[in-house]
């Protein structure tokens, strides 16, 4: 085989460009009418489907980095006639700036994100000041960021990041901005498991204060590329089963 001379930087730039082009191509073919709500990390789509049924007058979009989940979910959305729901296979760090103008998204849900416990894996965590800045830019002034986790230290880290930022105001249960239909929201797969075990869920809700900010240096860490792929066995009924 005649091995070509390609530097690591050239190869990753090509790879990143292809990812951006794929998101642009997806966006060019799609419409998201009405107010838009986004779930980041929609996984197998249990929450997204429930949300589509609850808010039939909204467009709901799941952004999920693992392509196979999105392929299965997209088929299920079509089969179940959930025409107001769509799923995109992408890293939210790339998709949000490309697909949404500032001040346009009604709600962003990030539910039970991977905590990446180990210190050496902290770079992989979704929540960084830059990522929160991006979310604050995209939400409408009356928009809401909804975060849930069952990992108390992670809830503390995210709460601190939000409280330290001038761009967010925490929404508490006695606040007028607290969503009144919160109890009707569907549960994610993980939330279902946590609640069945009687374990606590930490909820963090926040609204943008309205100041827009230049967000640069959004890094998509290389470690993400190494995330293990999973195969989905659909032979045992409709719910996909995961094998590492
Ligand atoms: C721990 S799972 C939680 C799944 C689901 N929300 C639940 O509660 O059952 C986190 C999900 O976020 C996805 N994810 C992680 N980083 C992401 C990113 N940057 N953009 C989009 N999805 C991401 C993962 O692939 C995974 O499906």
PDB file of C-alpha atoms and ligand atoms in Angstrom:
ATOM      1  CA  UNK A   1       0.000   0.000   0.000  1.00  0.00           C
ATOM      2  CA  UNK A   2       1.274   3.431  -0.868  1.00  0.00           C
ATOM      3  CA  UNK A   3       0.977   5.380   2.405  1.00  0.00           C
ATOM      4  CA  UNK A   4       0.228   9.080   1.920  1.00  0.00           C
ATOM      5  CA  UNK A   5       1.762  11.901   3.893  1.00  0.00           C
ATOM      6  CA  UNK A   6      -1.142  13.479   5.803  1.00  0.00           C
ATOM      7  CA  UNK A   7      -0.567  15.355   9.032  1.00  0.00           C
ATOM      8  CA  UNK A   8      -2.795  14.826  12.052  1.00  0.00           C
ATOM      9  CA  UNK A   9      -4.017  18.433  11.810  1.00  0.00           C
ATOM     10  CA  UNK A  10      -4.961  18.024   8.151  1.00  0.00           C
ATOM     11  CA  UNK A  11      -6.834  14.817   8.872  1.00  0.00           C
ATOM     12  CA  UNK A  12      -8.775  16.260  11.821  1.00  0.00           C
ATOM     13  CA  UNK A  13      -9.578  19.446   9.897  1.00  0.00           C
ATOM     14  CA  UNK A  14     -11.046  17.390   7.065  1.00  0.00           C
ATOM     15  CA  UNK A  15     -12.995  15.336   9.602  1.00  0.00           C
ATOM     16  CA  UNK A  16     -14.350  18.427  11.370  1.00  0.00           C
ATOM     17  CA  UNK A  17     -15.268  20.087   8.071  1.00  0.00           C
ATOM     18  CA  UNK A  18     -17.206  16.985   7.037  1.00  0.00           C
ATOM     19  CA  UNK A  19     -19.105  17.059  10.341  1.00  0.00           C
ATOM     20  CA  UNK A  20     -20.035  20.719   9.838  1.00  0.00           C
ATOM     21  CA  UNK A  21     -21.099  20.067   6.230  1.00  0.00           C
ATOM     22  CA  UNK A  22     -23.314  17.182   7.359  1.00  0.00           C
ATOM     23  CA  UNK A  23     -25.082  19.425   9.896  1.00  0.00           C
ATOM     24  CA  UNK A  24     -25.543  22.194   7.304  1.00  0.00           C
ATOM     25  CA  UNK A  25     -26.957  19.671   4.804  1.00  0.00           C
ATOM     26  CA  UNK A  26     -29.359  18.325   7.430  1.00  0.00           C
ATOM     27  CA  UNK A  27     -30.512  21.863   8.313  1.00  0.00           C
ATOM     28  CA  UNK A  28     -30.990  22.880   4.678  1.00  0.00           C
ATOM     29  CA  UNK A  29     -33.538  20.085   4.211  1.00  0.00           C
ATOM     30  CA  UNK A  30     -35.493  20.618   7.409  1.00  0.00           C
ATOM     31  CA  UNK A  31     -38.072  23.039   8.761  1.00  0.00           C
ATOM     32  CA  UNK A  32     -38.778  23.470  12.458  1.00  0.00           C
ATOM     33  CA  UNK A  33     -42.049  25.432  12.507  1.00  0.00           C
ATOM     34  CA  UNK A  34     -43.373  27.214  15.595  1.00  0.00           C
ATOM     35  CA  UNK A  35     -41.489  27.555  18.865  1.00  0.00           C
ATOM     36  CA  UNK A  36     -38.560  25.148  19.056  1.00  0.00           C
ATOM     37  CA  UNK A  37     -37.559  23.026  22.032  1.00  0.00           C
ATOM     38  CA  UNK A  38     -34.292  21.075  21.964  1.00  0.00           C
ATOM     39  CA  UNK A  39     -33.142  18.071  23.947  1.00  0.00           C
ATOM     40  CA  UNK A  40     -29.365  17.628  23.963  1.00  0.00           C
ATOM     41  CA  UNK A  41     -28.346  13.996  24.449  1.00  0.00           C
ATOM     42  CA  UNK A  42     -31.713  12.534  23.428  1.00  0.00           C
ATOM     43  CA  UNK A  43     -30.265   9.009  23.489  1.00  0.00           C
ATOM     44  CA  UNK A  44     -33.005   6.500  22.533  1.00  0.00           C
ATOM     45  CA  UNK A  45     -35.632   9.233  22.493  1.00  0.00           C
ATOM     46  CA  UNK A  46     -38.027   8.312  25.252  1.00  0.00           C
ATOM     47  CA  UNK A  47     -38.222  11.891  26.562  1.00  0.00           C
ATOM     48  CA  UNK A  48     -38.279  13.438  23.073  1.00  0.00           C
ATOM     49  CA  UNK A  49     -41.246  11.353  21.971  1.00  0.00           C
ATOM     50  CA  UNK A  50     -43.159  12.218  25.128  1.00  0.00           C
ATOM     51  CA  UNK A  51     -42.341  15.887  24.626  1.00  0.00           C
ATOM     52  CA  UNK A  52     -43.617  15.772  21.028  1.00  0.00           C
ATOM     53  CA  UNK A  53     -46.904  14.314  22.282  1.00  0.00           C
ATOM     54  CA  UNK A  54     -47.174  16.883  25.084  1.00  0.00           C
ATOM     55  CA  UNK A  55     -46.385  19.959  22.966  1.00  0.00           C
ATOM     56  CA  UNK A  56     -48.052  19.272  19.619  1.00  0.00           C
ATOM     57  CA  UNK A  57     -47.873  22.997  18.740  1.00  0.00           C
ATOM     58  CA  UNK A  58     -44.065  23.020  19.104  1.00  0.00           C
ATOM     59  CA  UNK A  59     -41.183  21.576  17.098  1.00  0.00           C
ATOM     60  CA  UNK A  60     -38.989  19.347  19.213  1.00  0.00           C
ATOM     61  CA  UNK A  61     -35.466  18.423  18.182  1.00  0.00           C
ATOM     62  CA  UNK A  62     -33.194  15.822  19.731  1.00  0.00           C
ATOM     63  CA  UNK A  63     -29.473  16.355  19.196  1.00  0.00           C
ATOM     64  CA  UNK A  64     -27.585  13.173  19.949  1.00  0.00           C
ATOM     65  CA  UNK A  65     -23.923  12.489  19.245  1.00  0.00           C
ATOM     66  CA  UNK A  66     -24.397   8.734  18.771  1.00  0.00           C
ATOM     67  CA  UNK A  67     -25.565   8.212  15.212  1.00  0.00           C
ATOM     68  CA  UNK A  68     -27.103   4.774  15.641  1.00  0.00           C
ATOM     69  CA  UNK A  69     -29.509   6.035  18.301  1.00  0.00           C
ATOM     70  CA  UNK A  70     -30.613   8.802  15.945  1.00  0.00           C
ATOM     71  CA  UNK A  71     -31.178   6.414  13.056  1.00  0.00           C
ATOM     72  CA  UNK A  72     -33.421   4.177  15.150  1.00  0.00           C
ATOM     73  CA  UNK A  73     -35.230   7.113  16.747  1.00  0.00           C
ATOM     74  CA  UNK A  74     -35.874   8.807  13.381  1.00  0.00           C
ATOM     75  CA  UNK A  75     -37.537   5.620  12.117  1.00  0.00           C
ATOM     76  CA  UNK A  76     -39.663   5.417  15.256  1.00  0.00           C
ATOM     77  CA  UNK A  77     -40.751   9.064  14.953  1.00  0.00           C
ATOM     78  CA  UNK A  78     -41.943   8.394  11.406  1.00  0.00           C
ATOM     79  CA  UNK A  79     -43.653   5.105  12.350  1.00  0.00           C
ATOM     80  CA  UNK A  80     -45.431   6.772  15.273  1.00  0.00           C
ATOM     81  CA  UNK A  81     -46.489   9.804  13.210  1.00  0.00           C
ATOM     82  CA  UNK A  82     -44.713  12.284  15.478  1.00  0.00           C
ATOM     83  CA  UNK A  83     -44.321  14.875  12.727  1.00  0.00           C
ATOM     84  CA  UNK A  84     -43.343  17.691  15.117  1.00  0.00           C
ATOM     85  CA  UNK A  85     -40.235  15.786  16.310  1.00  0.00           C
ATOM     86  CA  UNK A  86     -36.883  15.320  14.608  1.00  0.00           C
ATOM     87  CA  UNK A  87     -33.519  13.906  15.598  1.00  0.00           C
ATOM     88  CA  UNK A  88     -30.091  15.027  14.471  1.00  0.00           C
ATOM     89  CA  UNK A  89     -26.863  13.061  14.830  1.00  0.00           C
ATOM     90  CA  UNK A  90     -24.314  15.678  15.863  1.00  0.00           C
ATOM     91  CA  UNK A  91     -22.305  17.188  18.657  1.00  0.00           C
ATOM     92  CA  UNK A  92     -24.478  19.927  20.144  1.00  0.00           C
ATOM     93  CA  UNK A  93     -21.411  22.204  20.334  1.00  0.00           C
ATOM     94  CA  UNK A  94     -21.304  22.198  16.550  1.00  0.00           C
ATOM     95  CA  UNK A  95     -25.018  21.968  15.750  1.00  0.00           C
ATOM     96  CA  UNK A  96     -26.350  24.821  17.909  1.00  0.00           C
ATOM     97  CA  UNK A  97     -24.226  27.611  16.370  1.00  0.00           C
ATOM     98  CA  UNK A  98     -24.858  26.348  12.834  1.00  0.00           C
ATOM     99  CA  UNK A  99     -28.598  25.748  12.997  1.00  0.00           C
ATOM    100  CA  UNK A 100     -30.026  28.401  15.315  1.00  0.00           C
ATOM    101  CA  UNK A 101     -29.890  32.181  15.284  1.00  0.00           C
ATOM    102  CA  UNK A 102     -29.408  33.878  18.640  1.00  0.00           C
ATOM    103  CA  UNK A 103     -32.532  34.483  20.785  1.00  0.00           C
ATOM    104  CA  UNK A 104     -34.677  31.916  18.981  1.00  0.00           C
ATOM    105  CA  UNK A 105     -34.959  28.702  21.006  1.00  0.00           C
ATOM    106  CA  UNK A 106     -37.783  28.368  23.518  1.00  0.00           C
ATOM    107  CA  UNK A 107     -36.336  25.643  25.718  1.00  0.00           C
ATOM    108  CA  UNK A 108     -33.222  23.491  25.994  1.00  0.00           C
ATOM    109  CA  UNK A 109     -33.303  20.273  28.034  1.00  0.00           C
ATOM    110  CA  UNK A 110     -30.105  18.523  29.111  1.00  0.00           C
ATOM    111  CA  UNK A 111     -31.127  15.500  31.111  1.00  0.00           C
ATOM    112  CA  UNK A 112     -28.774  13.234  33.008  1.00  0.00           C
ATOM    113  CA  UNK A 113     -25.626  14.175  31.085  1.00  0.00           C
ATOM    114  CA  UNK A 114     -22.595  11.916  31.423  1.00  0.00           C
ATOM    115  CA  UNK A 115     -20.797  13.135  34.583  1.00  0.00           C
ATOM    116  CA  UNK A 116     -17.334  11.920  33.503  1.00  0.00           C
ATOM    117  CA  UNK A 117     -16.251  11.220  37.068  1.00  0.00           C
ATOM    118  CA  UNK A 118     -12.516  10.962  36.679  1.00  0.00           C
ATOM    119  CA  UNK A 119     -10.499  14.169  36.820  1.00  0.00           C
ATOM    120  CA  UNK A 120      -8.593  13.208  33.694  1.00  0.00           C
ATOM    121  CA  UNK A 121     -11.922  12.903  31.858  1.00  0.00           C
ATOM    122  CA  UNK A 122     -13.234  16.296  33.022  1.00  0.00           C
ATOM    123  CA  UNK A 123     -12.499  17.752  29.550  1.00  0.00           C
ATOM    124  CA  UNK A 124     -15.254  15.575  28.128  1.00  0.00           C
ATOM    125  CA  UNK A 125     -17.938  17.148  30.310  1.00  0.00           C
ATOM    126  CA  UNK A 126     -20.639  18.952  28.382  1.00  0.00           C
ATOM    127  CA  UNK A 127     -20.925  21.836  30.820  1.00  0.00           C
ATOM    128  CA  UNK A 128     -18.195  24.449  30.468  1.00  0.00           C
ATOM    129  CA  UNK A 129     -18.522  28.245  30.729  1.00  0.00           C
ATOM    130  CA  UNK A 130     -18.273  28.407  26.905  1.00  0.00           C
ATOM    131  CA  UNK A 131     -21.033  25.851  26.402  1.00  0.00           C
ATOM    132  CA  UNK A 132     -23.287  27.683  28.857  1.00  0.00           C
ATOM    133  CA  UNK A 133     -22.541  30.918  26.964  1.00  0.00           C
ATOM    134  CA  UNK A 134     -23.654  29.249  23.739  1.00  0.00           C
ATOM    135  CA  UNK A 135     -26.912  28.062  25.341  1.00  0.00           C
ATOM    136  CA  UNK A 136     -27.592  31.552  26.752  1.00  0.00           C
ATOM    137  CA  UNK A 137     -27.142  33.067  23.282  1.00  0.00           C
ATOM    138  CA  UNK A 138     -29.527  30.647  21.588  1.00  0.00           C
ATOM    139  CA  UNK A 139     -32.395  30.813  24.099  1.00  0.00           C
ATOM    140  CA  UNK A 140     -35.108  33.458  23.733  1.00  0.00           C
ATOM    141  CA  UNK A 141     -35.255  36.055  26.521  1.00  0.00           C
ATOM    142  CA  UNK A 142     -38.258  34.155  27.937  1.00  0.00           C
ATOM    143  CA  UNK A 143     -36.574  30.803  27.267  1.00  0.00           C
ATOM    144  CA  UNK A 144     -35.669  28.159  29.818  1.00  0.00           C
ATOM    145  CA  UNK A 145     -32.702  25.866  30.352  1.00  0.00           C
ATOM    146  CA  UNK A 146     -33.699  22.616  32.042  1.00  0.00           C
ATOM    147  CA  UNK A 147     -31.011  20.412  33.565  1.00  0.00           C
ATOM    148  CA  UNK A 148     -31.545  17.263  35.593  1.00  0.00           C
ATOM    149  CA  UNK A 149     -29.009  14.917  37.112  1.00  0.00           C
ATOM    150  CA  UNK A 150     -28.863  12.185  39.723  1.00  0.00           C
ATOM    151  CA  UNK A 151     -25.198  12.973  40.467  1.00  0.00           C
ATOM    152  CA  UNK A 152     -25.083  15.467  43.324  1.00  0.00           C
ATOM    153  CA  UNK A 153     -21.463  16.649  42.791  1.00  0.00           C
ATOM    154  CA  UNK A 154     -22.237  17.260  39.126  1.00  0.00           C
ATOM    155  CA  UNK A 155     -25.349  19.255  40.086  1.00  0.00           C
ATOM    156  CA  UNK A 156     -23.092  21.357  42.326  1.00  0.00           C
ATOM    157  CA  UNK A 157     -20.554  21.972  39.552  1.00  0.00           C
ATOM    158  CA  UNK A 158     -23.255  23.015  37.059  1.00  0.00           C
ATOM    159  CA  UNK A 159     -25.101  25.177  39.626  1.00  0.00           C
ATOM    160  CA  UNK A 160     -21.863  26.983  40.449  1.00  0.00           C
ATOM    161  CA  UNK A 161     -21.087  27.615  36.778  1.00  0.00           C
ATOM    162  CA  UNK A 162     -24.576  29.086  36.311  1.00  0.00           C
ATOM    163  CA  UNK A 163     -24.474  31.161  39.489  1.00  0.00           C
ATOM    164  CA  UNK A 164     -21.042  32.571  38.624  1.00  0.00           C
ATOM    165  CA  UNK A 165     -22.250  33.719  35.210  1.00  0.00           C
ATOM    166  CA  UNK A 166     -23.944  37.112  34.728  1.00  0.00           C
ATOM    167  CA  UNK A 167     -25.804  35.593  31.817  1.00  0.00           C
ATOM    168  CA  UNK A 168     -28.133  33.335  33.815  1.00  0.00           C
ATOM    169  CA  UNK A 169     -30.732  33.685  36.494  1.00  0.00           C
ATOM    170  CA  UNK A 170     -31.743  30.568  38.400  1.00  0.00           C
ATOM    171  CA  UNK A 171     -35.483  29.821  38.351  1.00  0.00           C
ATOM    172  CA  UNK A 172     -36.800  28.443  41.634  1.00  0.00           C
ATOM    173  CA  UNK A 173     -40.100  26.631  42.343  1.00  0.00           C
ATOM    174  CA  UNK A 174     -41.869  29.717  43.733  1.00  0.00           C
ATOM    175  CA  UNK A 175     -40.755  31.845  40.763  1.00  0.00           C
ATOM    176  CA  UNK A 176     -43.316  32.997  38.128  1.00  0.00           C
ATOM    177  CA  UNK A 177     -40.972  31.634  35.417  1.00  0.00           C
ATOM    178  CA  UNK A 178     -41.182  28.112  36.893  1.00  0.00           C
ATOM    179  CA  UNK A 179     -42.931  25.984  34.211  1.00  0.00           C
ATOM    180  CA  UNK A 180     -46.382  25.183  35.558  1.00  0.00           C
ATOM    181  CA  UNK A 181     -46.772  21.949  33.585  1.00  0.00           C
ATOM    182  CA  UNK A 182     -43.451  20.574  34.803  1.00  0.00           C
ATOM    183  CA  UNK A 183     -45.132  17.564  36.425  1.00  0.00           C
ATOM    184  CA  UNK A 184     -46.476  16.486  33.013  1.00  0.00           C
ATOM    185  CA  UNK A 185     -43.059  16.297  31.384  1.00  0.00           C
ATOM    186  CA  UNK A 186     -42.077  12.813  30.267  1.00  0.00           C
ATOM    187  CA  UNK A 187     -39.320  10.971  32.105  1.00  0.00           C
ATOM    188  CA  UNK A 188     -36.091   9.970  30.398  1.00  0.00           C
ATOM    189  CA  UNK A 189     -34.996   6.348  30.553  1.00  0.00           C
ATOM    190  CA  UNK A 190     -32.445   7.209  33.228  1.00  0.00           C
ATOM    191  CA  UNK A 191     -34.896   9.288  35.238  1.00  0.00           C
ATOM    192  CA  UNK A 192     -37.354   6.379  35.235  1.00  0.00           C
ATOM    193  CA  UNK A 193     -34.670   4.078  36.673  1.00  0.00           C
ATOM    194  CA  UNK A 194     -33.607   6.593  39.321  1.00  0.00           C
ATOM    195  CA  UNK A 195     -37.161   7.270  40.474  1.00  0.00           C
ATOM    196  CA  UNK A 196     -38.001   3.551  40.628  1.00  0.00           C
ATOM    197  CA  UNK A 197     -35.036   3.095  42.977  1.00  0.00           C
ATOM    198  CA  UNK A 198     -36.341   5.961  45.128  1.00  0.00           C
ATOM    199  CA  UNK A 199     -33.181   8.001  44.549  1.00  0.00           C
ATOM    200  CA  UNK A 200     -33.101  11.805  44.294  1.00  0.00           C
ATOM    201  CA  UNK A 201     -32.995  13.871  41.115  1.00  0.00           C
ATOM    202  CA  UNK A 202     -31.436  17.344  41.133  1.00  0.00           C
ATOM    203  CA  UNK A 203     -33.229  19.866  38.925  1.00  0.00           C
ATOM    204  CA  UNK A 204     -31.605  23.091  37.788  1.00  0.00           C
ATOM    205  CA  UNK A 205     -33.697  25.566  35.825  1.00  0.00           C
ATOM    206  CA  UNK A 206     -32.321  28.884  34.556  1.00  0.00           C
ATOM    207  CA  UNK A 207     -33.327  31.693  32.232  1.00  0.00           C
ATOM    208  CA  UNK A 208     -30.976  33.901  30.227  1.00  0.00           C
ATOM    209  CA  UNK A 209     -30.543  37.446  31.481  1.00  0.00           C
ATOM    210  CA  UNK A 210     -30.544  38.650  27.874  1.00  0.00           C
ATOM    211  CA  UNK A 211     -26.957  39.815  27.435  1.00  0.00           C
ATOM    212  CA  UNK A 212     -25.493  38.332  24.261  1.00  0.00           C
ATOM    213  CA  UNK A 213     -21.846  37.414  24.224  1.00  0.00           C
ATOM    214  CA  UNK A 214     -19.310  36.468  21.607  1.00  0.00           C
ATOM    215  CA  UNK A 215     -18.672  32.762  22.108  1.00  0.00           C
ATOM    216  CA  UNK A 216     -15.380  31.627  20.708  1.00  0.00           C
ATOM    217  CA  UNK A 217     -12.952  28.873  21.409  1.00  0.00           C
ATOM    218  CA  UNK A 218     -15.678  26.244  21.697  1.00  0.00           C
ATOM    219  CA  UNK A 219     -13.531  23.197  21.772  1.00  0.00           C
ATOM    220  CA  UNK A 220     -14.727  19.808  20.702  1.00  0.00           C
ATOM    221  CA  UNK A 221     -12.249  17.584  22.529  1.00  0.00           C
ATOM    222  CA  UNK A 222     -10.561  14.874  20.536  1.00  0.00           C
ATOM    223  CA  UNK A 223     -11.381  12.369  23.271  1.00  0.00           C
ATOM    224  CA  UNK A 224     -14.988  12.394  22.088  1.00  0.00           C
ATOM    225  CA  UNK A 225     -13.920  10.705  18.868  1.00  0.00           C
ATOM    226  CA  UNK A 226     -12.865   7.697  20.862  1.00  0.00           C
ATOM    227  CA  UNK A 227     -16.284   7.175  22.445  1.00  0.00           C
ATOM    228  CA  UNK A 228     -17.171   3.481  22.109  1.00  0.00           C
ATOM    229  CA  UNK A 229     -19.685   2.718  19.435  1.00  0.00           C
ATOM    230  CA  UNK A 230     -22.552   0.404  20.282  1.00  0.00           C
ATOM    231  CA  UNK A 231     -24.531  -1.976  18.164  1.00  0.00           C
ATOM    232  CA  UNK A 232     -28.261  -2.126  18.524  1.00  0.00           C
ATOM    233  CA  UNK A 233     -30.037  -5.434  18.434  1.00  0.00           C
ATOM    234  CA  UNK A 234     -33.614  -4.868  17.291  1.00  0.00           C
ATOM    235  CA  UNK A 235     -34.477  -8.532  17.029  1.00  0.00           C
ATOM    236  CA  UNK A 236     -36.095  -8.695  20.491  1.00  0.00           C
ATOM    237  CA  UNK A 237     -38.959  -6.283  19.993  1.00  0.00           C
ATOM    238  CA  UNK A 238     -39.083  -2.600  19.229  1.00  0.00           C
ATOM    239  CA  UNK A 239     -36.778  -1.255  21.957  1.00  0.00           C
ATOM    240  CA  UNK A 240     -33.152  -1.395  20.894  1.00  0.00           C
ATOM    241  CA  UNK A 241     -30.816  -3.269  23.218  1.00  0.00           C
ATOM    242  CA  UNK A 242     -27.268  -2.148  23.633  1.00  0.00           C
ATOM    243  CA  UNK A 243     -24.206  -4.319  23.454  1.00  0.00           C
ATOM    244  CA  UNK A 244     -20.809  -2.800  24.190  1.00  0.00           C
TER     245      UNK A 244
HETATM  246  C1  LIG B   1     -26.021   9.621  30.183  1.00  0.00           C
HETATM  247  S1  LIG B   1     -26.836   9.740  28.651  1.00  0.00           S
HETATM  248  C2  LIG B   1     -28.441  10.319  29.144  1.00  0.00           C
HETATM  249  C3  LIG B   1     -29.475   9.984  28.147  1.00  0.00           C
HETATM  250  C4  LIG B   1     -30.905  10.474  28.439  1.00  0.00           C
HETATM  251  N1  LIG B   1     -30.958  11.921  28.465  1.00  0.00           N
HETATM  252  C5  LIG B   1     -31.447   9.872  29.702  1.00  0.00           C
HETATM  253  O1  LIG B   1     -31.640  10.605  30.667  1.00  0.00           O
HETATM  254  O2  LIG B   1     -31.739   8.663  29.719  1.00  0.00           O
HETATM  255  C6  LIG B   1     -26.125  11.188  27.885  1.00  0.00           C
HETATM  256  C7  LIG B   1     -26.429  11.269  26.397  1.00  0.00           C
HETATM  257  O3  LIG B   1     -25.862  12.471  25.870  1.00  0.00           O
HETATM  258  C8  LIG B   1     -25.220  12.168  24.620  1.00  0.00           C
HETATM  259  N2  LIG B   1     -24.209  13.235  24.405  1.00  0.00           N
HETATM  260  C9  LIG B   1     -23.057  13.412  25.093  1.00  0.00           C
HETATM  261  N3  LIG B   1     -22.392  14.486  24.646  1.00  0.00           N
HETATM  262  C10 LIG B   1     -23.148  15.022  23.641  1.00  0.00           C
HETATM  263  C11 LIG B   1     -22.992  16.141  22.778  1.00  0.00           C
HETATM  264  N4  LIG B   1     -21.922  16.932  22.854  1.00  0.00           N
HETATM  265  N5  LIG B   1     -23.954  16.412  21.857  1.00  0.00           N
HETATM  266  C12 LIG B   1     -25.040  15.588  21.758  1.00  0.00           C
HETATM  267  N6  LIG B   1     -25.234  14.491  22.547  1.00  0.00           N
HETATM  268  C13 LIG B   1     -24.318  14.218  23.477  1.00  0.00           C
HETATM  269  C14 LIG B   1     -24.673  10.779  24.840  1.00  0.00           C
HETATM  270  O4  LIG B   1     -24.374  10.107  23.654  1.00  0.00           O
HETATM  271  C15 LIG B   1     -25.815  10.111  25.606  1.00  0.00           C
HETATM  272  O5  LIG B   1     -26.796   9.587  24.747  1.00  0.00           O
END
